[in-house]
Amino acid sequence: MTVHNLYIFDRNGNCLYYNEWNRKKQAGISKEEEYKLMYGMLFSIRSFVSKMSPLDMKDGFLSFHTSKYRLHYYETPSGLKFVMNTDLSVSNARETLQHIYSNLYVEYIVKNPVCVLGQSLDSELFSSRLDAFIRALPYYSPRAA
Amino acid sequence: MTDEVLFEFLHMEMVSNVYKEQQSNKMQMDNKDRAACVSVLESMGFRVGQGLIERLTRDSPSFKDELDIMKFICKDFWTKVFRRQIDNLRTNHQGTYVLQDNKFTMLTQLSNGKQYLDHAPKHLAFSCGMVRGALSNLGLDSVVTAEVAVMPSCKFQVVIQKL
């Protein structure tokens, strides 16, 4: 049971924050390319989902999974996108991502006079609180499944 | 709850606005510009502090002495404005007081240690002015400065001017 990594994108596609806890395999491309790839995929899949949905769409794209990991997606009304990869035992991380947004991002980034919205998140306070929060999650364990 | 956030955001914007205006005509800010910004913010706080005191003390009896006034600042005034009390008050009994707040509201969202330490003084200027304004309307002329070593704890030094 574990969290692998977390990305935060703004509405323009810039990756504001990335951290990993338990990543066994790297993508083999540079970090910038990886962020662009992730954002491009999210953008495409969201528009695909809204076009092809056979019913009226409520929340849109929420997550996908492979036989090894699940990717969770949460988008705020302000266009901020939170993407978290966990293992398969976590079925719904929406509340976790919502908590990260309202209790960590808003508290330590938006309310920080030095942090400019839209630039990458440098605040150590935010990083340390986020790290502590992830490690305290009931489904996190340092030994990857 | 929302009321507090309003003031926090307004204060953030005020500080950045004052600094942007001062910088608009030059490339780099030198120490003179920085001092000018700090004094603009401080004088804003002065007027706010004066007004606040009129409102906060309208029902209280008059104060016995200087120390009583400082205790009022540390307890009631700090509670009304920053929603907490001063953690430590020290004095040399000769007009100098040091007020220590271990979790100063303006600094808690900045950092938990040394990051952004050089940005800290900007956000203390307004509060220094508020304390000075409060004291002035209570009859005490003073000079208020603040220093930060490790955030979010900070020390305000009040020196009462004897006429």
mmCIF file of C-alpha atoms in Angstrom:
data_model
loop_
_atom_site.group_PDB
_atom_site.id
_atom_site.type_symbol
_atom_site.label_atom_id
_atom_site.label_comp_id
_atom_site.label_asym_id
_atom_site.label_seq_id
_atom_site.Cartn_x
_atom_site.Cartn_y
_atom_site.Cartn_z
ATOM 1 C CA MET A 1 0.000 0.000 0.000
ATOM 2 C CA THR A 2 1.774 3.086 -1.059
ATOM 3 C CA VAL A 3 1.879 6.445 -2.788
ATOM 4 C CA HIS A 4 4.353 6.601 -5.674
ATOM 5 C CA ASN A 5 4.473 10.216 -6.711
ATOM 6 C CA LEU A 6 2.535 13.485 -6.998
ATOM 7 C CA TYR A 7 2.396 16.193 -9.686
ATOM 8 C CA ILE A 8 0.768 19.601 -9.433
ATOM 9 C CA PHE A 9 0.042 21.517 -12.660
ATOM 10 C CA ASP A 10 -1.409 24.982 -13.098
ATOM 11 C CA ARG A 11 -4.026 25.892 -15.671
ATOM 12 C CA ASN A 12 -1.409 26.689 -18.299
ATOM 13 C CA GLY A 13 0.279 23.326 -18.129
ATOM 14 C CA ASN A 14 3.315 24.346 -16.088
ATOM 15 C CA CYS A 15 4.351 21.772 -13.565
ATOM 16 C CA LEU A 16 4.434 23.601 -10.262
ATOM 17 C CA TYR A 17 5.480 20.766 -8.042
ATOM 18 C CA TYR A 18 6.636 17.196 -8.261
ATOM 19 C CA ASN A 19 7.710 14.762 -5.581
ATOM 20 C CA GLU A 20 8.139 11.024 -5.438
ATOM 21 C CA TRP A 21 8.144 8.625 -2.551
ATOM 22 C CA ASN A 22 8.367 5.161 -3.949
ATOM 23 C CA ARG A 23 9.210 5.188 -7.599
ATOM 24 C CA LYS A 24 10.994 2.064 -8.764
ATOM 25 C CA LYS A 25 11.274 2.862 -12.446
ATOM 26 C CA GLN A 26 12.058 6.204 -14.071
ATOM 27 C CA ALA A 27 10.512 7.260 -17.374
ATOM 28 C CA GLY A 28 13.789 7.406 -19.232
ATOM 29 C CA ILE A 29 13.212 10.968 -20.414
ATOM 30 C CA SER A 30 14.070 14.313 -18.839
ATOM 31 C CA LYS A 31 11.830 15.740 -16.159
ATOM 32 C CA GLU A 32 10.580 18.556 -18.407
ATOM 33 C CA GLU A 33 9.553 16.049 -21.062
ATOM 34 C CA GLU A 34 7.901 13.911 -18.449
ATOM 35 C CA TYR A 35 5.800 16.821 -17.196
ATOM 36 C CA LYS A 36 4.812 17.764 -20.722
ATOM 37 C CA LEU A 37 3.879 14.175 -21.468
ATOM 38 C CA MET A 38 1.779 13.909 -18.331
ATOM 39 C CA TYR A 39 -0.022 17.188 -18.973
ATOM 40 C CA GLY A 40 -0.614 16.375 -22.617
ATOM 41 C CA MET A 41 -2.084 13.015 -21.713
ATOM 42 C CA LEU A 42 -4.397 14.597 -19.112
ATOM 43 C CA PHE A 43 -5.573 17.234 -21.521
ATOM 44 C CA SER A 44 -6.319 14.695 -24.224
ATOM 45 C CA ILE A 45 -8.025 12.231 -21.960
ATOM 46 C CA ARG A 46 -10.251 14.902 -20.428
ATOM 47 C CA SER A 47 -11.488 16.119 -23.743
ATOM 48 C CA PHE A 48 -11.897 12.515 -24.941
ATOM 49 C CA VAL A 49 -13.980 11.646 -21.899
ATOM 50 C CA SER A 50 -16.254 14.626 -22.279
ATOM 51 C CA LYS A 51 -16.774 13.999 -25.999
ATOM 52 C CA MET A 52 -17.343 10.264 -25.879
ATOM 53 C CA SER A 53 -19.306 10.016 -22.668
ATOM 54 C CA PRO A 54 -22.606 8.216 -23.352
ATOM 55 C CA LEU A 55 -24.290 10.109 -20.503
ATOM 56 C CA ASP A 56 -24.149 13.669 -19.220
ATOM 57 C CA MET A 57 -20.780 14.149 -17.635
ATOM 58 C CA LYS A 58 -20.640 14.874 -13.935
ATOM 59 C CA ASP A 59 -17.058 14.864 -12.718
ATOM 60 C CA GLY A 60 -15.252 13.833 -15.852
ATOM 61 C CA PHE A 61 -12.001 11.937 -15.772
ATOM 62 C CA LEU A 62 -11.170 10.626 -12.299
ATOM 63 C CA SER A 63 -8.551 7.897 -12.554
ATOM 64 C CA PHE A 64 -7.093 5.105 -14.619
ATOM 65 C CA HIS A 65 -5.292 1.970 -13.563
ATOM 66 C CA THR A 66 -2.945 -0.639 -14.930
ATOM 67 C CA SER A 67 -2.131 -3.985 -13.399
ATOM 68 C CA LYS A 68 0.501 -2.295 -11.228
ATOM 69 C CA TYR A 69 -0.601 1.226 -10.339
ATOM 70 C CA ARG A 70 -3.504 3.633 -10.354
ATOM 71 C CA LEU A 71 -3.356 7.264 -11.374
ATOM 72 C CA HIS A 72 -5.737 9.629 -9.551
ATOM 73 C CA TYR A 73 -6.716 13.014 -10.941
ATOM 74 C CA TYR A 74 -8.319 16.012 -9.271
ATOM 75 C CA GLU A 75 -8.929 19.385 -10.853
ATOM 76 C CA THR A 76 -9.924 22.488 -8.895
ATOM 77 C CA PRO A 77 -12.305 25.151 -10.220
ATOM 78 C CA SER A 78 -9.286 27.438 -10.506
ATOM 79 C CA GLY A 79 -7.645 25.123 -13.013
ATOM 80 C CA LEU A 80 -5.085 23.518 -10.714
ATOM 81 C CA LYS A 81 -4.509 19.852 -11.485
ATOM 82 C CA PHE A 82 -3.390 17.320 -8.917
ATOM 83 C CA VAL A 83 -2.155 13.947 -10.161
ATOM 84 C CA MET A 84 -1.187 11.162 -7.803
ATOM 85 C CA ASN A 85 0.045 7.658 -8.613
ATOM 86 C CA THR A 86 -0.625 5.037 -6.004
ATOM 87 C CA ASP A 87 -0.707 1.290 -5.975
ATOM 88 C CA LEU A 88 -3.895 -0.607 -6.704
ATOM 89 C CA SER A 89 -5.129 -0.890 -3.136
ATOM 90 C CA VAL A 90 -6.209 2.755 -3.144
ATOM 91 C CA SER A 91 -9.509 2.995 -4.962
ATOM 92 C CA ASN A 92 -10.396 6.617 -4.364
ATOM 93 C CA ALA A 93 -7.904 9.323 -3.523
ATOM 94 C CA ARG A 94 -10.183 12.230 -4.377
ATOM 95 C CA GLU A 95 -10.562 13.273 -0.760
ATOM 96 C CA THR A 96 -6.828 13.105 -0.216
ATOM 97 C CA LEU A 97 -6.196 15.329 -3.211
ATOM 98 C CA GLN A 98 -8.911 17.713 -2.081
ATOM 99 C CA HIS A 99 -7.269 17.888 1.326
ATOM 100 C CA ILE A 100 -3.887 18.583 -0.252
ATOM 101 C CA TYR A 101 -5.461 21.430 -2.183
ATOM 102 C CA SER A 102 -7.467 23.113 0.575
ATOM 103 C CA ASN A 103 -5.308 22.477 3.602
ATOM 104 C CA LEU A 104 -1.821 22.548 2.126
ATOM 105 C CA TYR A 105 -1.813 24.442 -1.143
ATOM 106 C CA VAL A 106 -4.206 27.206 -0.077
ATOM 107 C CA GLU A 107 -2.715 27.517 3.393
ATOM 108 C CA TYR A 108 0.961 27.522 2.543
ATOM 109 C CA ILE A 109 1.173 28.754 -1.029
ATOM 110 C CA VAL A 110 -1.746 31.047 -1.668
ATOM 111 C CA LYS A 111 -1.377 32.648 1.734
ATOM 112 C CA ASN A 112 2.359 32.991 1.404
ATOM 113 C CA PRO A 113 3.193 36.555 0.352
ATOM 114 C CA VAL A 114 6.417 35.476 -1.298
ATOM 115 C CA CYS A 115 4.984 32.725 -3.503
ATOM 116 C CA VAL A 116 3.829 34.030 -6.850
ATOM 117 C CA LEU A 117 0.876 32.068 -8.208
ATOM 118 C CA GLY A 118 1.881 30.328 -11.399
ATOM 119 C CA GLN A 119 5.521 29.834 -10.502
ATOM 120 C CA SER A 120 6.948 26.607 -9.165
ATOM 121 C CA LEU A 121 6.314 26.040 -5.482
ATOM 122 C CA ASP A 122 9.514 26.686 -3.570
ATOM 123 C CA SER A 123 8.203 27.015 -0.053
ATOM 124 C CA GLU A 124 9.968 24.542 2.232
ATOM 125 C CA LEU A 125 7.071 24.797 4.642
ATOM 126 C CA PHE A 126 4.732 23.487 1.938
ATOM 127 C CA SER A 127 7.099 20.660 1.010
ATOM 128 C CA SER A 128 7.625 19.524 4.548
ATOM 129 C CA ARG A 129 3.931 19.655 5.425
ATOM 130 C CA LEU A 130 3.013 17.787 2.246
ATOM 131 C CA ASP A 131 5.647 15.146 2.909
ATOM 132 C CA ALA A 132 4.436 14.669 6.475
ATOM 133 C CA PHE A 133 0.839 14.431 5.262
ATOM 134 C CA ILE A 134 1.615 11.818 2.633
ATOM 135 C CA ARG A 135 3.608 9.724 5.039
ATOM 136 C CA ALA A 136 0.784 9.869 7.540
ATOM 137 C CA LEU A 137 -1.804 8.568 5.087
ATOM 138 C CA PRO A 138 -3.326 5.269 6.151
ATOM 139 C CA TYR A 139 -2.420 3.714 2.842
ATOM 140 C CA TYR A 140 1.188 4.803 2.771
ATOM 141 C CA SER A 141 3.980 2.502 3.781
ATOM 142 C CA PRO A 142 7.679 2.975 3.095
ATOM 143 C CA ARG A 143 8.101 -0.511 1.707
ATOM 144 C CA ALA A 144 6.461 -0.491 -1.676
ATOM 145 C CA ALA A 145 4.008 -3.270 -2.304
ATOM 146 C CA MET B 1 -13.115 32.448 9.726
ATOM 147 C CA THR B 2 -13.321 34.246 6.416
ATOM 148 C CA ASP B 3 -12.821 37.615 8.093
ATOM 149 C CA GLU B 4 -9.254 36.763 9.052
ATOM 150 C CA VAL B 5 -8.329 35.709 5.549
ATOM 151 C CA LEU B 6 -9.563 39.026 4.161
ATOM 152 C CA PHE B 7 -7.105 40.971 6.278
ATOM 153 C CA GLU B 8 -4.263 38.557 5.537
ATOM 154 C CA PHE B 9 -4.706 38.868 1.788
ATOM 155 C CA LEU B 10 -5.154 42.637 2.009
ATOM 156 C CA HIS B 11 -1.965 42.942 4.053
ATOM 157 C CA MET B 12 -0.025 40.783 1.558
ATOM 158 C CA GLU B 13 -1.215 42.926 -1.316
ATOM 159 C CA MET B 14 -0.492 46.165 0.566
ATOM 160 C CA VAL B 15 3.102 45.147 1.203
ATOM 161 C CA SER B 16 3.731 44.052 -2.371
ATOM 162 C CA ASN B 17 2.045 47.180 -3.742
ATOM 163 C CA VAL B 18 4.188 49.543 -1.670
ATOM 164 C CA TYR B 19 7.328 47.748 -2.798
ATOM 165 C CA LYS B 20 6.293 47.655 -6.444
ATOM 166 C CA GLU B 21 5.550 51.384 -6.487
ATOM 167 C CA GLN B 22 8.879 52.213 -4.991
ATOM 168 C CA GLN B 23 10.644 50.033 -7.516
ATOM 169 C CA SER B 24 8.738 51.167 -10.584
ATOM 170 C CA ASN B 25 11.196 53.902 -11.503
ATOM 171 C CA LYS B 26 14.406 51.985 -10.897
ATOM 172 C CA MET B 27 15.827 48.574 -11.641
ATOM 173 C CA GLN B 28 17.265 47.714 -8.255
ATOM 174 C CA MET B 29 16.026 48.568 -4.805
ATOM 175 C CA ASP B 30 18.669 50.086 -2.597
ATOM 176 C CA ASN B 31 18.573 50.442 1.140
ATOM 177 C CA LYS B 32 17.081 53.909 0.971
ATOM 178 C CA ASP B 33 14.125 52.606 -1.027
ATOM 179 C CA ARG B 34 13.639 49.720 1.341
ATOM 180 C CA ALA B 35 13.640 52.089 4.307
ATOM 181 C CA ALA B 36 11.090 54.289 2.532
ATOM 182 C CA CYS B 37 8.778 51.313 1.971
ATOM 183 C CA VAL B 38 9.072 50.227 5.574
ATOM 184 C CA SER B 39 8.220 53.720 6.810
ATOM 185 C CA VAL B 40 5.191 53.962 4.489
ATOM 186 C CA LEU B 41 3.848 50.689 5.866
ATOM 187 C CA GLU B 42 4.682 51.709 9.404
ATOM 188 C CA SER B 43 2.814 54.996 9.169
ATOM 189 C CA MET B 44 -0.219 53.172 7.740
ATOM 190 C CA GLY B 45 -0.110 50.898 10.748
ATOM 191 C CA PHE B 46 0.246 53.887 13.067
ATOM 192 C CA ARG B 47 -3.079 55.382 12.050
ATOM 193 C CA VAL B 48 -4.783 51.970 12.205
ATOM 194 C CA GLY B 49 -3.385 51.356 15.690
ATOM 195 C CA GLN B 50 -4.621 54.717 16.910
ATOM 196 C CA GLY B 51 -8.130 54.042 15.687
ATOM 197 C CA LEU B 52 -8.157 50.498 17.038
ATOM 198 C CA ILE B 53 -7.260 51.650 20.530
ATOM 199 C CA GLU B 54 -10.173 54.105 20.628
ATOM 200 C CA ARG B 55 -12.486 51.260 19.820
ATOM 201 C CA LEU B 56 -10.933 48.594 22.033
ATOM 202 C CA THR B 57 -10.634 50.620 25.211
ATOM 203 C CA ARG B 58 -13.958 52.462 25.157
ATOM 204 C CA ASP B 59 -15.262 50.287 27.976
ATOM 205 C CA SER B 60 -12.086 49.775 30.018
ATOM 206 C CA PRO B 61 -10.983 51.789 33.054
ATOM 207 C CA SER B 62 -7.883 53.952 32.719
ATOM 208 C CA PHE B 63 -4.502 52.302 33.148
ATOM 209 C CA LYS B 64 -2.471 52.478 36.349
ATOM 210 C CA ASP B 65 1.000 52.738 34.834
ATOM 211 C CA GLU B 66 3.218 51.965 31.864
ATOM 212 C CA LEU B 67 3.546 48.293 32.701
ATOM 213 C CA ASP B 68 -0.222 47.970 32.849
ATOM 214 C CA ILE B 69 -0.481 49.479 29.386
ATOM 215 C CA MET B 70 2.121 47.068 28.027
ATOM 216 C CA LYS B 71 0.274 44.139 29.564
ATOM 217 C CA PHE B 72 -2.896 45.343 27.874
ATOM 218 C CA ILE B 73 -1.065 45.427 24.555
ATOM 219 C CA CYS B 74 0.281 41.918 25.127
ATOM 220 C CA LYS B 75 -3.033 40.402 26.097
ATOM 221 C CA ASP B 76 -6.156 42.216 24.920
ATOM 222 C CA PHE B 77 -4.778 44.147 21.971
ATOM 223 C CA TRP B 78 -2.826 41.192 20.579
ATOM 224 C CA THR B 79 -5.855 38.923 21.042
ATOM 225 C CA LYS B 80 -8.208 41.258 19.212
ATOM 226 C CA VAL B 81 -5.849 41.868 16.326
ATOM 227 C CA PHE B 82 -3.831 38.649 15.972
ATOM 228 C CA ARG B 83 -6.110 36.157 17.758
ATOM 229 C CA ARG B 84 -3.399 35.103 20.191
ATOM 230 C CA GLN B 85 -1.425 36.538 23.096
ATOM 231 C CA ILE B 86 2.190 37.550 23.365
ATOM 232 C CA ASP B 87 4.199 34.620 24.692
ATOM 233 C CA ASN B 88 6.873 36.533 26.564
ATOM 234 C CA LEU B 89 7.214 40.094 27.848
ATOM 235 C CA ARG B 90 10.536 41.332 29.179
ATOM 236 C CA THR B 91 11.464 44.755 30.459
ATOM 237 C CA ASN B 92 14.339 46.575 32.011
ATOM 238 C CA HIS B 93 11.897 48.714 33.990
ATOM 239 C CA GLN B 94 13.420 51.760 32.386
ATOM 240 C CA GLY B 95 11.147 52.144 29.395
ATOM 241 C CA THR B 96 12.345 49.284 27.171
ATOM 242 C CA TYR B 97 10.081 46.289 26.567
ATOM 243 C CA VAL B 98 10.578 43.208 24.437
ATOM 244 C CA LEU B 99 7.452 41.382 23.280
ATOM 245 C CA GLN B 100 8.003 37.899 21.922
ATOM 246 C CA ASP B 101 5.427 36.123 19.798
ATOM 247 C CA ASN B 102 6.357 32.549 18.922
ATOM 248 C CA LYS B 103 3.810 32.125 16.161
ATOM 249 C CA PHE B 104 3.286 35.547 14.691
ATOM 250 C CA THR B 105 0.243 35.517 12.402
ATOM 251 C CA MET B 106 1.893 37.357 9.531
ATOM 252 C CA LEU B 107 4.790 34.907 9.428
ATOM 253 C CA THR B 108 3.184 31.495 9.927
ATOM 254 C CA GLN B 109 2.459 30.943 6.237
ATOM 255 C CA LEU B 110 5.901 32.109 5.131
ATOM 256 C CA SER B 111 8.121 29.427 6.505
ATOM 257 C CA ASN B 112 9.020 27.315 9.469
ATOM 258 C CA GLY B 113 12.634 28.280 9.812
ATOM 259 C CA LYS B 114 15.057 30.292 7.802
ATOM 260 C CA GLN B 115 13.634 30.215 4.289
ATOM 261 C CA TYR B 116 12.473 33.658 3.088
ATOM 262 C CA LEU B 117 14.048 35.304 6.165
ATOM 263 C CA ASP B 118 14.915 38.417 4.152
ATOM 264 C CA HIS B 119 11.247 38.876 3.245
ATOM 265 C CA ALA B 120 10.154 38.834 6.866
ATOM 266 C CA PRO B 121 10.798 42.494 7.848
ATOM 267 C CA LYS B 122 8.442 43.757 5.120
ATOM 268 C CA HIS B 123 5.570 41.967 6.775
ATOM 269 C CA LEU B 124 6.346 43.245 10.245
ATOM 270 C CA ALA B 125 6.419 46.962 9.445
ATOM 271 C CA PHE B 126 2.654 47.441 9.463
ATOM 272 C CA SER B 127 2.316 45.632 12.806
ATOM 273 C CA CYS B 128 5.104 47.725 14.363
ATOM 274 C CA GLY B 129 3.206 50.807 13.287
ATOM 275 C CA MET B 130 0.013 49.462 14.837
ATOM 276 C CA VAL B 131 1.714 49.003 18.195
ATOM 277 C CA ARG B 132 3.244 52.475 18.009
ATOM 278 C CA GLY B 133 -0.136 54.011 17.122
ATOM 279 C CA ALA B 134 -1.867 52.145 19.909
ATOM 280 C CA LEU B 135 0.666 53.352 22.467
ATOM 281 C CA SER B 136 0.569 56.899 21.184
ATOM 282 C CA ASN B 137 -3.176 57.112 21.669
ATOM 283 C CA LEU B 138 -2.739 55.760 25.172
ATOM 284 C CA GLY B 139 -0.367 58.608 25.915
ATOM 285 C CA LEU B 140 3.001 56.932 25.342
ATOM 286 C CA ASP B 141 5.435 58.065 22.665
ATOM 287 C CA SER B 142 7.550 55.170 21.544
ATOM 288 C CA VAL B 143 9.803 53.629 18.941
ATOM 289 C CA VAL B 144 8.829 50.110 17.884
ATOM 290 C CA THR B 145 11.109 47.790 15.946
ATOM 291 C CA ALA B 146 10.890 44.091 15.171
ATOM 292 C CA GLU B 147 13.405 41.365 14.536
ATOM 293 C CA VAL B 148 13.116 37.785 13.339
ATOM 294 C CA ALA B 149 15.634 35.016 13.872
ATOM 295 C CA VAL B 150 13.652 31.861 13.188
ATOM 296 C CA MET B 151 10.166 32.058 11.745
ATOM 297 C CA PRO B 152 7.406 32.189 12.782
ATOM 298 C CA SER B 153 8.730 33.547 16.060
ATOM 299 C CA CYS B 154 9.558 37.250 16.277
ATOM 300 C CA LYS B 155 10.427 39.917 18.846
ATOM 301 C CA PHE B 156 9.021 43.438 18.992
ATOM 302 C CA GLN B 157 11.110 45.969 20.845
ATOM 303 C CA VAL B 158 9.299 48.978 22.311
ATOM 304 C CA VAL B 159 11.320 51.894 23.663
ATOM 305 C CA ILE B 160 9.207 54.482 25.461
ATOM 306 C CA GLN B 161 10.410 58.019 24.789
ATOM 307 C CA LYS B 162 10.562 60.124 27.913
ATOM 308 C CA LEU B 163 9.873 63.796 27.225
#
